[in-house]
Each structure stands twice: as C-alpha cells, then as structure tokens.
Coordinates of C-alpha atoms (C1' of nucleotides) in Angstrom, one line a residue:
Chain S
M1181 CA 16.0 -18.7 -46.5
Q1182 CA 17.4 -21.4 -48.6
D1183 CA 19.7 -23.9 -47.0
N1184 CA 22.7 -21.7 -46.7
R1185 CA 24.9 -24.5 -45.5
M1186 CA 25.9 -24.8 -49.1
D1187 CA 27.8 -21.5 -48.8
L1188 CA 30.6 -23.3 -47.2
Q1189 CA 31.3 -24.7 -50.6
D1190 CA 34.8 -25.7 -51.2
E1191 CA 35.4 -23.5 -54.3
K1192 CA 38.4 -21.9 -52.7
T1193 CA 40.9 -19.6 -54.4
P1194 CA 44.5 -20.8 -54.4
V1195 CA 45.5 -18.4 -51.6
E1196 CA 42.6 -19.6 -49.5
S1197 CA 43.7 -23.2 -49.9
I1198 CA 47.2 -22.3 -48.9
Q1199 CA 45.9 -20.3 -45.9
L1200 CA 43.8 -23.3 -44.7
E1201 CA 46.7 -25.7 -45.2
I1202 CA 49.1 -23.5 -43.2
I1203 CA 46.5 -23.1 -40.4
R1204 CA 46.0 -26.9 -40.3
R1205 CA 49.7 -27.5 -40.1
I1206 CA 50.0 -25.0 -37.2
C1207 CA 47.0 -26.5 -35.4
F1208 CA 48.2 -30.0 -36.0
L1209 CA 51.6 -29.2 -34.7
D1210 CA 53.3 -29.9 -38.0
Y1211 CA 54.6 -26.4 -37.4
P1212 CA 55.1 -26.3 -33.6
P1213 CA 55.3 -23.1 -31.7
G1214 CA 58.6 -21.3 -32.5
C1215 CA 58.8 -22.9 -35.9
Q1216 CA 59.9 -20.6 -38.6
L1217 CA 57.8 -20.3 -41.8
K1218 CA 59.9 -19.3 -44.8
E1219 CA 57.9 -17.8 -47.6
A1220 CA 60.3 -19.0 -50.2
E1221 CA 60.1 -22.7 -49.1
L1222 CA 56.4 -22.7 -48.9
A1223 CA 56.2 -21.1 -52.3
V1224 CA 58.3 -23.9 -53.8
E1225 CA 56.3 -26.5 -52.0
F1226 CA 52.9 -25.2 -53.2
G1227 CA 54.3 -24.6 -56.6
V1228 CA 53.5 -20.9 -56.6
S1229 CA 55.3 -17.6 -56.2
R1230 CA 56.0 -15.9 -52.9
T1231 CA 53.1 -13.5 -53.4
P1232 CA 50.2 -15.8 -52.7
V1233 CA 52.1 -17.4 -49.8
R1234 CA 52.7 -14.0 -48.3
D1235 CA 49.0 -13.2 -48.8
A1236 CA 48.0 -16.4 -47.0
I1237 CA 50.3 -15.8 -44.1
S1238 CA 49.2 -12.2 -43.9
R1239 CA 45.6 -13.3 -43.6
I1240 CA 46.2 -15.6 -40.7
K1241 CA 48.0 -13.0 -38.7
H1242 CA 44.7 -11.7 -37.2
L1243 CA 44.3 -15.1 -35.6
G1244 CA 47.5 -14.5 -33.6
L1245 CA 48.9 -17.9 -34.8
V1246 CA 52.0 -16.4 -36.3
E1247 CA 54.2 -13.4 -35.8
T1248 CA 56.4 -11.9 -38.4
R1249 CA 59.3 -9.5 -38.1
N1250 CA 61.1 -7.8 -40.9
G1251 CA 64.5 -9.3 -41.6
V1252 CA 63.9 -12.2 -39.2
G1253 CA 61.0 -14.3 -40.6
T1254 CA 57.6 -15.5 -39.6
V1255 CA 57.5 -17.7 -36.6
V1256 CA 54.6 -19.7 -35.1
T1257 CA 53.4 -17.9 -32.0
V1258 CA 54.0 -19.4 -28.6
L1259 CA 50.8 -18.6 -26.9
P1260 CA 51.3 -17.2 -23.5
R1261 CA 49.5 -18.8 -20.6
Q1262 CA 47.1 -15.9 -20.1
Q1263 CA 46.0 -15.9 -23.7
I1264 CA 45.3 -19.7 -23.6
E1265 CA 43.2 -19.0 -20.5
Q1266 CA 41.3 -16.3 -22.3
V1267 CA 40.7 -18.5 -25.4
Y1268 CA 39.3 -21.2 -23.3
E1269 CA 37.2 -18.8 -21.4
M1270 CA 35.7 -17.7 -24.6
R1271 CA 35.2 -21.2 -26.0
L1272 CA 33.2 -22.1 -22.9
Q1273 CA 31.0 -19.1 -23.5
L1274 CA 30.7 -19.7 -27.3
A1275 CA 29.7 -23.4 -26.8
T1276 CA 26.6 -22.4 -24.8
L1277 CA 25.6 -20.1 -27.7
I1278 CA 25.6 -22.9 -30.2
G1279 CA 22.1 -24.0 -29.3
T1280 CA 20.9 -20.5 -28.6
V1281 CA 21.7 -18.6 -31.7
S1282 CA 19.7 -19.7 -34.7
P1283 CA 21.0 -23.2 -35.1
H1284 CA 20.7 -25.3 -38.2
A1285 CA 18.3 -28.2 -38.2
I1286 CA 20.1 -31.5 -37.8
T1287 CA 20.0 -33.5 -41.0
Q1288 CA 20.3 -37.2 -41.6
Q1289 CA 23.6 -36.5 -43.2
D1290 CA 24.9 -35.0 -40.0
L1291 CA 23.9 -38.1 -38.0
A1292 CA 25.7 -40.2 -40.6
R1293 CA 28.8 -38.2 -40.2
M1294 CA 28.5 -38.5 -36.5
D1295 CA 28.1 -42.3 -36.7
A1296 CA 31.2 -42.6 -38.9
L1297 CA 33.1 -40.4 -36.5
L1298 CA 32.1 -42.6 -33.6
D1299 CA 33.3 -45.7 -35.3
D1300 CA 36.6 -44.1 -36.0
A1301 CA 36.9 -42.9 -32.4
I1302 CA 36.3 -46.4 -31.1
A1303 CA 38.8 -47.8 -33.5
L1304 CA 41.3 -45.2 -32.2
Q1305 CA 40.6 -46.2 -28.7
A1306 CA 41.8 -49.7 -29.5
A1307 CA 45.0 -48.5 -31.2
F1308 CA 45.8 -44.9 -30.1
D1309 CA 47.6 -42.7 -32.5
A1310 CA 48.2 -39.1 -31.7
R1311 CA 47.9 -37.9 -35.2
R1312 CA 44.7 -39.8 -35.8
Y1313 CA 43.2 -38.4 -32.6
V1314 CA 44.0 -34.9 -33.9
E1315 CA 42.3 -35.5 -37.2
L1316 CA 39.2 -37.0 -35.6
N1317 CA 38.9 -34.1 -33.1
D1318 CA 39.2 -31.7 -36.0
Q1319 CA 36.4 -33.4 -37.9
L1320 CA 34.3 -33.2 -34.9
Q1321 CA 34.9 -29.5 -34.7
I1322 CA 34.0 -29.1 -38.3
L1323 CA 30.8 -31.0 -37.8
I1324 CA 29.8 -28.9 -34.9
A1325 CA 30.6 -25.7 -36.8
D1326 CA 28.2 -26.9 -39.5
L1327 CA 25.4 -27.0 -37.0
I1328 CA 25.8 -23.4 -36.2
G1329 CA 23.3 -21.3 -38.2
N1330 CA 24.7 -17.9 -37.3
A1331 CA 27.6 -17.2 -39.7
L1332 CA 29.3 -14.9 -37.3
L1333 CA 29.2 -17.3 -34.4
R1334 CA 30.5 -20.0 -36.7
S1335 CA 33.4 -17.7 -37.7
F1336 CA 34.1 -17.0 -34.0
W1337 CA 33.9 -20.6 -33.1
R1338 CA 36.5 -21.5 -35.7
Q1339 CA 38.8 -18.7 -34.7
A1340 CA 38.7 -19.8 -31.1
Y1341 CA 39.3 -23.4 -32.1
F1342 CA 42.3 -22.4 -34.2
Q1343 CA 43.8 -20.6 -31.3
A1344 CA 43.2 -23.4 -28.9
A1345 CA 44.0 -26.3 -31.2
S1346 CA 47.8 -26.4 -31.1
T1347 CA 48.0 -26.2 -27.4
W1348 CA 45.3 -28.8 -26.9
Y1349 CA 46.8 -31.2 -29.3
G1350 CA 50.1 -30.8 -27.7
V1351 CA 48.7 -31.8 -24.4
A1352 CA 46.5 -34.5 -25.8
S1353 CA 49.3 -36.3 -27.5
R1354 CA 51.3 -36.5 -24.3
A1355 CA 48.2 -37.4 -22.3
G1356 CA 48.0 -40.6 -24.2
D1357 CA 45.0 -42.8 -25.0
G1358 CA 42.9 -41.5 -22.1
V1359 CA 41.8 -38.7 -24.4
A1360 CA 40.6 -41.2 -26.9
A1361 CA 38.1 -42.6 -24.4
S1362 CA 37.0 -39.1 -23.6
L1363 CA 36.5 -38.4 -27.3
V1364 CA 34.4 -41.5 -27.7
Q1365 CA 32.2 -40.5 -24.8
E1366 CA 31.9 -37.0 -26.1
I1367 CA 30.8 -38.2 -29.5
Q1368 CA 28.3 -40.7 -28.0
E1369 CA 26.7 -38.0 -25.8
M1370 CA 26.6 -35.6 -28.7
K1371 CA 25.1 -38.2 -31.0
R1372 CA 22.3 -38.9 -28.5
A1373 CA 21.6 -35.2 -28.3
M1374 CA 21.5 -34.8 -32.1
E1375 CA 19.2 -37.7 -32.4
R1376 CA 16.8 -35.9 -30.2
G1377 CA 17.3 -32.8 -32.3
D1378 CA 18.6 -30.9 -29.2
I1379 CA 21.3 -28.6 -30.5
A1380 CA 21.3 -26.7 -27.2
A1381 CA 22.4 -30.0 -25.6
V1382 CA 25.1 -30.3 -28.2
G1383 CA 26.5 -26.9 -27.1
F1384 CA 26.4 -27.8 -23.4
I1385 CA 28.1 -31.1 -24.0
Q1386 CA 30.8 -29.2 -25.9
R1387 CA 31.1 -26.8 -23.0
V1388 CA 31.6 -29.6 -20.6
H1389 CA 34.2 -31.4 -22.6
I1390 CA 36.1 -28.1 -23.4
G1391 CA 36.2 -27.7 -19.7
Y1392 CA 37.7 -31.2 -19.4
G1393 CA 40.3 -30.4 -22.0
Y1394 CA 41.2 -27.2 -20.3
N1395 CA 41.7 -29.0 -17.0
R1396 CA 44.0 -31.4 -18.8
I1397 CA 46.0 -28.4 -20.1
I1398 CA 46.3 -26.9 -16.7
E1399 CA 47.5 -30.2 -15.3
H1400 CA 50.0 -31.1 -17.9
L1401 CA 51.1 -27.9 -19.5
F1402 CA 51.0 -25.2 -16.8
A1403 CA 52.3 -27.6 -14.2
E1404 CA 55.3 -28.2 -16.4
E1405 CA 55.8 -24.5 -16.9
D1406 CA 55.7 -23.8 -13.2
T1407 CA 58.2 -26.5 -12.3
S1408 CA 60.5 -25.5 -15.1
V1409 CA 60.3 -21.9 -14.1
A1410 CA 60.8 -22.9 -10.5
S1411 CA 63.9 -24.8 -11.4
G1412 CA 65.3 -21.8 -13.1
T1413 CA 64.8 -21.9 -16.9
Chain X
M704 CA 50.1 -9.7 -15.4
Q705 CA 51.1 -6.2 -16.2
D706 CA 48.6 -3.9 -17.5
N707 CA 48.3 -5.3 -21.0
R708 CA 46.1 -2.5 -22.2
M709 CA 49.3 -1.1 -23.5
D710 CA 49.6 -3.9 -26.0
L711 CA 47.1 -2.0 -28.2
Q712 CA 49.9 0.4 -28.8
D713 CA 49.6 2.2 -32.1
E714 CA 53.0 1.1 -33.5
K715 CA 51.3 -0.2 -36.7
T716 CA 52.9 -1.4 -39.8
P717 CA 52.0 0.6 -43.0
V718 CA 49.7 -2.1 -44.2
E719 CA 47.9 -2.2 -40.9
S720 CA 47.3 1.6 -41.0
I721 CA 45.9 1.2 -44.5
Q722 CA 43.8 -1.7 -43.4
L723 CA 42.3 0.3 -40.5
E724 CA 41.7 3.4 -42.7
I725 CA 39.9 1.3 -45.3
I726 CA 37.8 -0.3 -42.6
R727 CA 36.9 3.1 -41.2
R728 CA 35.9 4.4 -44.6
I729 CA 33.6 1.4 -45.1
C730 CA 32.1 1.7 -41.7
F731 CA 31.6 5.4 -41.9
L732 CA 30.0 5.0 -45.3
D733 CA 32.7 7.0 -47.1
Y734 CA 32.7 3.8 -49.2
P735 CA 29.0 2.9 -49.3
P736 CA 27.9 -0.6 -50.1
G737 CA 28.4 -1.4 -53.7
C738 CA 31.3 1.1 -53.9
Q739 CA 34.3 -0.2 -55.9
L740 CA 37.7 -0.1 -54.3
K741 CA 40.4 0.3 -56.9
E742 CA 43.8 -0.8 -55.8
A743 CA 45.6 1.5 -58.1
E744 CA 43.7 4.6 -56.9
L745 CA 44.3 3.7 -53.2
A746 CA 48.0 3.0 -53.9
V747 CA 48.4 6.5 -55.4
E748 CA 46.4 8.1 -52.5
F749 CA 48.5 6.4 -49.8
G750 CA 51.7 7.0 -51.7
V751 CA 52.6 3.3 -51.9
S752 CA 52.6 0.6 -54.5
R753 CA 49.6 -1.7 -55.1
T754 CA 51.2 -4.5 -53.1
P755 CA 50.5 -3.2 -49.6
V756 CA 47.1 -2.0 -50.6
R757 CA 46.3 -5.5 -51.9
D758 CA 47.6 -6.9 -48.6
A759 CA 45.4 -4.6 -46.6
I760 CA 42.3 -5.4 -48.7
S761 CA 43.0 -9.1 -48.5
R762 CA 43.2 -8.9 -44.7
I763 CA 39.7 -7.3 -44.3
K764 CA 38.1 -10.0 -46.5
H765 CA 37.5 -12.3 -43.5
L766 CA 35.3 -9.6 -42.0
G767 CA 33.0 -9.9 -45.0
L768 CA 33.1 -6.2 -45.6
V769 CA 34.4 -6.5 -49.2
E770 CA 34.1 -9.0 -51.9
T771 CA 36.6 -9.2 -54.8
R772 CA 36.2 -11.1 -58.0
N773 CA 38.9 -11.5 -60.6
G774 CA 38.5 -9.2 -63.6
V775 CA 35.8 -7.2 -61.9
G776 CA 37.3 -5.5 -58.9
T777 CA 36.8 -5.2 -55.1
V778 CA 33.4 -3.9 -54.1
V779 CA 32.0 -3.1 -50.7
T780 CA 29.6 -5.8 -49.7
V781 CA 25.9 -5.2 -49.5
L782 CA 25.1 -7.1 -46.4
P783 CA 21.9 -9.2 -46.9
R784 CA 19.2 -8.8 -44.4
Q785 CA 19.8 -12.2 -42.9
Q786 CA 23.4 -11.5 -42.2
I787 CA 22.6 -8.2 -40.5
E788 CA 20.1 -10.1 -38.3
Q789 CA 22.8 -12.6 -37.4
V790 CA 25.4 -9.9 -36.7
Y791 CA 23.0 -8.2 -34.3
E792 CA 22.0 -11.4 -32.7
M793 CA 25.7 -12.0 -31.9
R794 CA 26.3 -8.4 -30.7
L795 CA 23.5 -8.8 -28.2
Q796 CA 25.1 -11.9 -26.9
L797 CA 28.6 -10.5 -26.9
A798 CA 27.5 -7.4 -24.9
T799 CA 26.4 -9.5 -22.0
L800 CA 29.8 -11.2 -21.9
I801 CA 31.7 -7.9 -21.5
G802 CA 31.2 -7.9 -17.8
T803 CA 31.4 -11.7 -17.4
V804 CA 34.7 -12.4 -19.1
S805 CA 37.7 -11.0 -17.2
P806 CA 37.0 -7.3 -17.6
H807 CA 39.6 -4.6 -17.1
A808 CA 39.3 -2.4 -14.0
I809 CA 37.9 1.0 -14.8
T810 CA 40.5 3.7 -14.6
Q811 CA 40.2 7.4 -13.9
Q812 CA 41.3 7.9 -17.5
D813 CA 38.4 5.8 -18.8
L814 CA 36.0 8.0 -16.8
A815 CA 37.7 11.1 -18.2
R816 CA 37.2 9.9 -21.7
M817 CA 33.6 9.1 -20.9
D818 CA 33.1 12.6 -19.6
A819 CA 34.6 14.2 -22.7
L820 CA 32.4 11.9 -24.8
L821 CA 29.3 12.9 -22.9
D822 CA 30.0 16.6 -23.5
D823 CA 30.5 16.0 -27.2
A824 CA 27.3 14.1 -27.4
I825 CA 25.4 16.8 -25.7
A826 CA 26.9 19.3 -28.1
L827 CA 25.9 17.1 -30.9
Q828 CA 22.3 17.0 -29.6
A829 CA 22.2 20.8 -30.0
A830 CA 23.5 20.8 -33.5
F831 CA 23.1 17.4 -35.1
D832 CA 25.6 16.3 -37.7
A833 CA 25.5 12.8 -39.1
R834 CA 29.2 12.5 -39.6
R835 CA 29.9 13.8 -36.1
Y836 CA 27.4 11.2 -34.7
V837 CA 29.3 8.4 -36.4
E838 CA 32.6 9.5 -35.0
L839 CA 31.3 9.8 -31.4
N840 CA 29.6 6.4 -31.7
D841 CA 32.9 5.0 -32.9
Q842 CA 34.8 6.5 -30.0
L843 CA 32.3 4.9 -27.6
Q844 CA 32.8 1.5 -29.2
I845 CA 36.6 1.9 -28.8
L846 CA 36.2 2.9 -25.2
I847 CA 34.0 -0.1 -24.5
A848 CA 36.4 -2.4 -26.3
D849 CA 39.2 -1.1 -24.0
L850 CA 37.2 -2.3 -21.0
I851 CA 37.2 -5.8 -22.3
G852 CA 40.0 -7.8 -20.7
N853 CA 39.7 -10.9 -22.7
A854 CA 41.7 -10.3 -25.9
L855 CA 39.6 -12.7 -27.9
L856 CA 36.3 -11.2 -26.9
R857 CA 37.7 -7.8 -27.7
S858 CA 38.6 -9.0 -31.1
F859 CA 35.1 -10.5 -31.6
W860 CA 33.5 -7.4 -30.4
R861 CA 35.3 -5.3 -32.9
Q862 CA 34.6 -7.7 -35.7
A863 CA 30.9 -7.6 -35.0
Y864 CA 31.0 -3.9 -34.7
F865 CA 32.7 -3.5 -38.1
Q866 CA 30.1 -5.7 -39.7
A867 CA 27.2 -3.8 -38.1
A868 CA 28.6 -0.2 -38.4
S869 CA 27.9 0.7 -42.0
T870 CA 24.3 -0.5 -41.8
W871 CA 23.7 1.2 -38.5
Y872 CA 25.3 4.5 -39.5
G873 CA 23.2 4.5 -42.7
V874 CA 20.0 4.2 -40.7
A875 CA 21.1 6.6 -38.0
S876 CA 21.9 9.3 -40.5
R877 CA 18.5 9.1 -41.9
A878 CA 16.8 8.8 -38.5
G879 CA 18.0 12.3 -37.7
D880 CA 18.8 13.8 -34.3
G881 CA 16.7 11.4 -32.4
V882 CA 19.7 9.1 -32.3
A883 CA 21.7 11.9 -30.7
A884 CA 19.4 12.0 -27.7
S885 CA 19.6 8.2 -27.5
L886 CA 23.4 8.4 -27.6
V887 CA 23.5 10.9 -24.7
Q888 CA 21.3 8.7 -22.6
E889 CA 23.4 5.7 -23.4
I890 CA 26.6 7.5 -22.4
Q891 CA 25.0 8.8 -19.2
E892 CA 23.8 5.4 -18.1
M893 CA 27.2 3.9 -19.0
K894 CA 29.0 6.6 -17.1
R895 CA 27.0 5.9 -14.0
A896 CA 27.7 2.2 -14.2
M897 CA 31.4 2.9 -14.7
E898 CA 31.5 5.2 -11.7
R899 CA 30.2 2.3 -9.7
G900 CA 32.9 0.1 -11.3
D901 CA 30.1 -2.2 -12.5
I902 CA 31.3 -3.4 -15.9
A903 CA 28.6 -6.0 -16.1
A904 CA 26.1 -3.2 -16.1
V905 CA 28.1 -1.6 -18.9
G906 CA 27.6 -4.7 -20.9
F907 CA 23.9 -4.9 -20.2
I908 CA 23.4 -1.2 -21.1
Q909 CA 25.2 -1.9 -24.3
R910 CA 22.9 -4.8 -24.9
V911 CA 19.8 -2.7 -24.4
H912 CA 21.0 0.0 -26.7
I913 CA 22.1 -2.4 -29.4
G914 CA 18.6 -3.7 -29.2
Y915 CA 17.2 -0.2 -29.7
G916 CA 19.5 0.3 -32.7
Y917 CA 18.4 -2.9 -34.2
N918 CA 14.8 -2.0 -33.9
R919 CA 15.5 1.3 -35.7
I920 CA 17.2 -0.7 -38.5
I921 CA 14.1 -3.0 -38.8
E922 CA 11.8 0.0 -38.9
H923 CA 13.8 2.1 -41.4
L924 CA 15.8 -0.2 -43.5
F925 CA 13.8 -3.4 -43.7
A926 CA 10.5 -1.6 -44.1
E927 CA 12.0 0.2 -47.1
E928 CA 13.2 -3.0 -48.6
D929 CA 9.9 -4.7 -48.2
T930 CA 8.0 -1.8 -49.8
S931 CA 10.5 -1.5 -52.6
V932 CA 10.3 -5.2 -53.2
A933 CA 6.5 -5.1 -53.0
S934 CA 6.4 -2.3 -55.6
G935 CA 8.5 -4.5 -57.9
T936 CA 12.2 -3.6 -57.9
Chain G
dA1375 C1' 91.2 -14.3 -23.9
dT1376 C1' 87.5 -11.2 -24.5
dG1377 C1' 84.7 -7.5 -26.1
dG1378 C1' 83.3 -4.7 -29.7
dG1379 C1' 82.6 -3.7 -34.4
dT1380 C1' 81.9 -4.9 -39.1
dG1381 C1' 80.7 -7.8 -43.0
dT1382 C1' 77.8 -11.2 -44.9
dA1383 C1' 73.9 -14.2 -45.5
dT1384 C1' 69.1 -14.4 -45.4
dC1385 C1' 64.6 -13.2 -44.6
dT1386 C1' 60.7 -10.0 -45.1
dG1387 C1' 58.7 -5.6 -47.3
dT1388 C1' 57.9 -3.2 -51.6
dA1389 C1' 57.8 -2.0 -56.4
dT1390 C1' 57.0 -3.2 -61.1
dA1391 C1' 55.8 -6.1 -65.0
dC1392 C1' 52.8 -9.4 -67.0
dA1393 C1' 48.8 -12.8 -67.5
dG1394 C1' 43.9 -14.0 -66.8
dC1395 C1' 39.4 -12.5 -66.8
dA1396 C1' 35.1 -9.9 -67.2
dT1397 C1' 32.6 -6.2 -69.0
dG1398 C1' 30.9 -2.8 -72.3
dG1399 C1' 30.9 -0.9 -76.8
dC1400 C1' 31.1 -1.4 -81.7
dA1401 C1' 30.5 -3.4 -86.0
dA1402 C1' 28.9 -6.8 -89.1
dT1403 C1' 25.3 -9.7 -90.5
dG1404 C1' 20.6 -11.8 -90.6
Chain K
dC1178 C1' 16.4 -2.9 -87.0
dA1179 C1' 17.8 -6.6 -83.9
dT1180 C1' 21.2 -9.8 -82.6
dT1181 C1' 25.4 -11.8 -82.3
dG1182 C1' 30.3 -12.0 -82.3
dC1183 C1' 34.6 -9.6 -81.6
dC1184 C1' 37.7 -6.3 -79.7
dA1185 C1' 39.3 -2.8 -76.5
dT1186 C1' 39.7 -1.5 -71.8
dG1187 C1' 40.4 -2.0 -67.0
dC1188 C1' 40.5 -4.7 -63.0
dT1189 C1' 42.5 -8.3 -60.0
dG1190 C1' 45.9 -12.4 -59.5
dT1191 C1' 50.6 -13.8 -60.0
dA1192 C1' 55.5 -13.7 -60.8
dT1193 C1' 59.9 -11.5 -60.4
dA1194 C1' 63.4 -8.1 -59.1
dC1195 C1' 65.1 -5.0 -55.6
dA1196 C1' 65.5 -2.6 -51.2
dG1197 C1' 65.4 -2.6 -46.1
dA1198 C1' 66.4 -5.0 -41.9
dT1199 C1' 68.2 -8.3 -38.7
dA1200 C1' 71.0 -12.0 -36.9
dC1201 C1' 75.1 -14.3 -36.8
dA1202 C1' 79.9 -15.1 -37.4
dC1203 C1' 84.3 -13.6 -37.8
dC1204 C1' 88.1 -10.6 -37.1
dC1205 C1' 90.7 -7.1 -34.9
dA1206 C1' 92.0 -4.5 -31.0
dT1207 C1' 92.7 -4.3 -26.2

DNA sequence: ATGGGTGTATCTGTATACAGCATGGCAATG
DNA sequence: CATTGCCATGCTGTATACAGATACACCCAT
C-alpha cells in the first residue's frame, strides 16, 4: 500500500475544474440559494462551450446543490430545514468515523499546514472578514479530509460538507467574529490531537464543533424562519 | 413533515433512466469489470443521441464504477482489493446507522414487500439461479434503503451498495446456492425485526450479513488473486 | 378595470459535426 | 528477420445548431 494520498493529485480535466469552481461558488455563497446559473454565461466566463458547463452542472446535481428545470434554468437549491437537520445529523456521525476507519498517518506536512492555518485564524480573529473565514474553514475541511484513509468515507465527508457549507457560511457571516474565536480554538485543539497522532480525537473534536455550528444555525437561521413564518411571510 | 417517502417518485428524466440502467448493468455484471462502454452503441440502443448517454455516463463517474480516458473509451472499473476493503468497511459502519439516524416508521406495505421477498428467496433456494439471486438481493437493498429516513444516509447507503455490488455478485454466483440459504435467513431475521418495529435491529442484521458476504469475498476472490499472483500472472 | 389568452424572449434538452488522441496494423529499412 | 516509423481506425471531448418548454408581458374582450 503505497501512500495513496497522492491520488488526490490535481490533474483535473477541464470539466472537473469547472465543477469544483461552481461547487465552491455555491458553498461560498457567491451563488446564494435561489441564484440562477445560466449555462451560456458560465460558458463565456470559462472560455468554453456550453457542453462542458452542462456536464459540470449535471455532475453536481447528485449533491442536491442545484435544481434545473427545462425552459426555466438551473437555480441553486434552497435547502429545506429538514434536509439541513439530516445533513448535520450525518456529519456528526461521519466525524466519529474519521478516527475509526483506516486513517492516514499524520505527517509533518500536515502539522505544518495546521500551523499555518492556526496563524491565519489568529490573524482573522484580530480583523474579522467573512470571506476570509469561509476560506480558512474550507482549508480546514480539506486538511481533515486528507487525514481520512478510507476513500469512500472521504467522499462522503466532502459530500456532506458541500451540502452544509452554504448554510453554515451564511450563518457564520452574520454571527460575526465570534465564530473566528471558535475556529481558533478548534484548530488549536485539533493541532494538539494531531501532535499526539490521535486521529480519533481529531474526529471527536470535529464532532463537537460541528455540533456548535449546528446550534448556531438553529439559533440564527431557524429562529428567523420561525418568526418570519409567524409574522406571515 | 409529510411522508417524504413519496419523493422517490419515479418521474425520472431520460438521462436519469439511462444512468440507472447503466448502473444496474454494471452492478449485475451485464457489464463486467473491464468491459468497454461505447457511447455510440448505447445511444443506438436507447434510441437517443450520444449527448444524453454521455451525460449519464459522466454522472456515474463519481461512484468510481467507470473510468474514461480520451481516445480509449469508457471501461468498467476493476476495483482494486484495497478499495473493496474500504467499501465494505464503510458498509459495516453505515449499516449500524440505519436504526440510529431518523429512521422511517415501518409500514404494512414494507412488511408485505418483505413477505413477498421471502417467498421468492425460498423459491430460489429450491432452484438456484445466479441472476435471480442478484435481483432479489437488489430488491432487498432497495427495501432497506426505503427504511432510511435520512436522505443523505440513504444516498450514501446506495453509493456504497453500488460500489460493492458487482464484486459481491461475482462471488455469490460462483459460491452457488449456499448464498440463497443465507439470503433466506437474512430476510427471515429482518422480517422478525421489522414486525417488532425495531429498525435498529434491521441495521445490525444487515451489518452481520454484510460481514458474512465480505468473508466470502475474501475466501473466494482474494484467495484466487493471491494464488494467481503467486503462480506468476 | 380586470381576466384570460396569446406571442415572444430565453433557457434547457438534444442532435449533429468536428477535433484531439490512443491504439493496432502495415510497410519499409537496418 | 527484427525493429521502427507511419497511417488508418475508432473512441471520447468539444463546439455549434436546433427543438422543446416555460415564464412573462402585452393586448383584447368583457
């Protein structure tokens, strides 16, 4: 078993690059829920024809991030409350599996990435920026995914993250710089666990902080929904 | 929360139908590993152009069932041993989550389906037919998936099943009618659990039998590989 | 003034044509 | 006879053109 962490090499086909970019934009709320994705526009922007764009959009349909109807267009899905609940329910479960299911050994490189991330997070704490927070959180997710040795679990982990990201980042941006402090703490805890080589702990720490995040979503998002519903649309 | 089990309605777009059909053929070994999928042929067979076929094939790439290289073609993936191990590792974990993560209530209809399945399995036991076994096993998986209330877990469950199916069915066919008896027992146990409304038990029973299946794979498949490797290609 | 119907604009879905690429066979040459 | 280079063939990737479908606006009739 050679180090198969190299199989996440970035030799991506054009359509895969487009796919990832669109997913990022949805997760990072560049394309907020309800936003319409026009194939022709994207084709022009990426400098390709409509065909690869269609292919990319088609591939991300199974994530449930977009919904496309004939004659209307492709719109970014507004995830219903129940689905968000289910996504977070699964993320809590998956987190605990990170350390259980054939994890990768932690390398010096991983620790270095973690250190850099910690510095960035601390800097963010001093001067909060919603966009920057999103990027750092994303990098943390990628780093954790790299620690997962089981390819299928890694795939599931990313899928669940993609589905949760836009909602979470929407809440986090409004929650302000409190989330930055939480991120710093999360990274610190995780770094300590990684220094001990304890990946199971990494998973449990993730679980705890996903729980924190979910609570924030309940407070900010669902509370708003309830009041707005109560006040009559 | 209405009964959202209706949202797996079969109003499928053409490309989705093609996608499912191709997946079925791969899982059922109509397209064995290494088999080449030619877009032009499939287009003629389904009576459409190459475009929807391409779309369908493109969508199933994330399952890792096929691999396509430019100039060569699309071939059904030969899953390496390590990946099969990882898939089964995940299936064991997912099975235990079935009863944990917001399960559906068991309806009378579910029990009726189970009864019918049991009868078919018993009939199969009397006159074993590899193809028939595959179909019944597939129906059982679908039935179990319907019991999963969490849409994301259901998606993961199906993905893991798709990745494991072709390997398992290849072994089961060669293992002969012993697997039929095992299937009957599995359905009987599961039926008892469902009659008690104990979905957690359903999950654990699944876990046990997935373990049995994996052991069979190790015996039959990996043993062959090892000997053939030892004898030099 | 309002409701219904129709026309138009625009987007996705599909078909077809072409370019890039890899593979296998064939021929020429050492 | 072996080897190497070239060419033909067939596949996927991409681009473009057209058909189907839907929403919106406008207009006419009531």
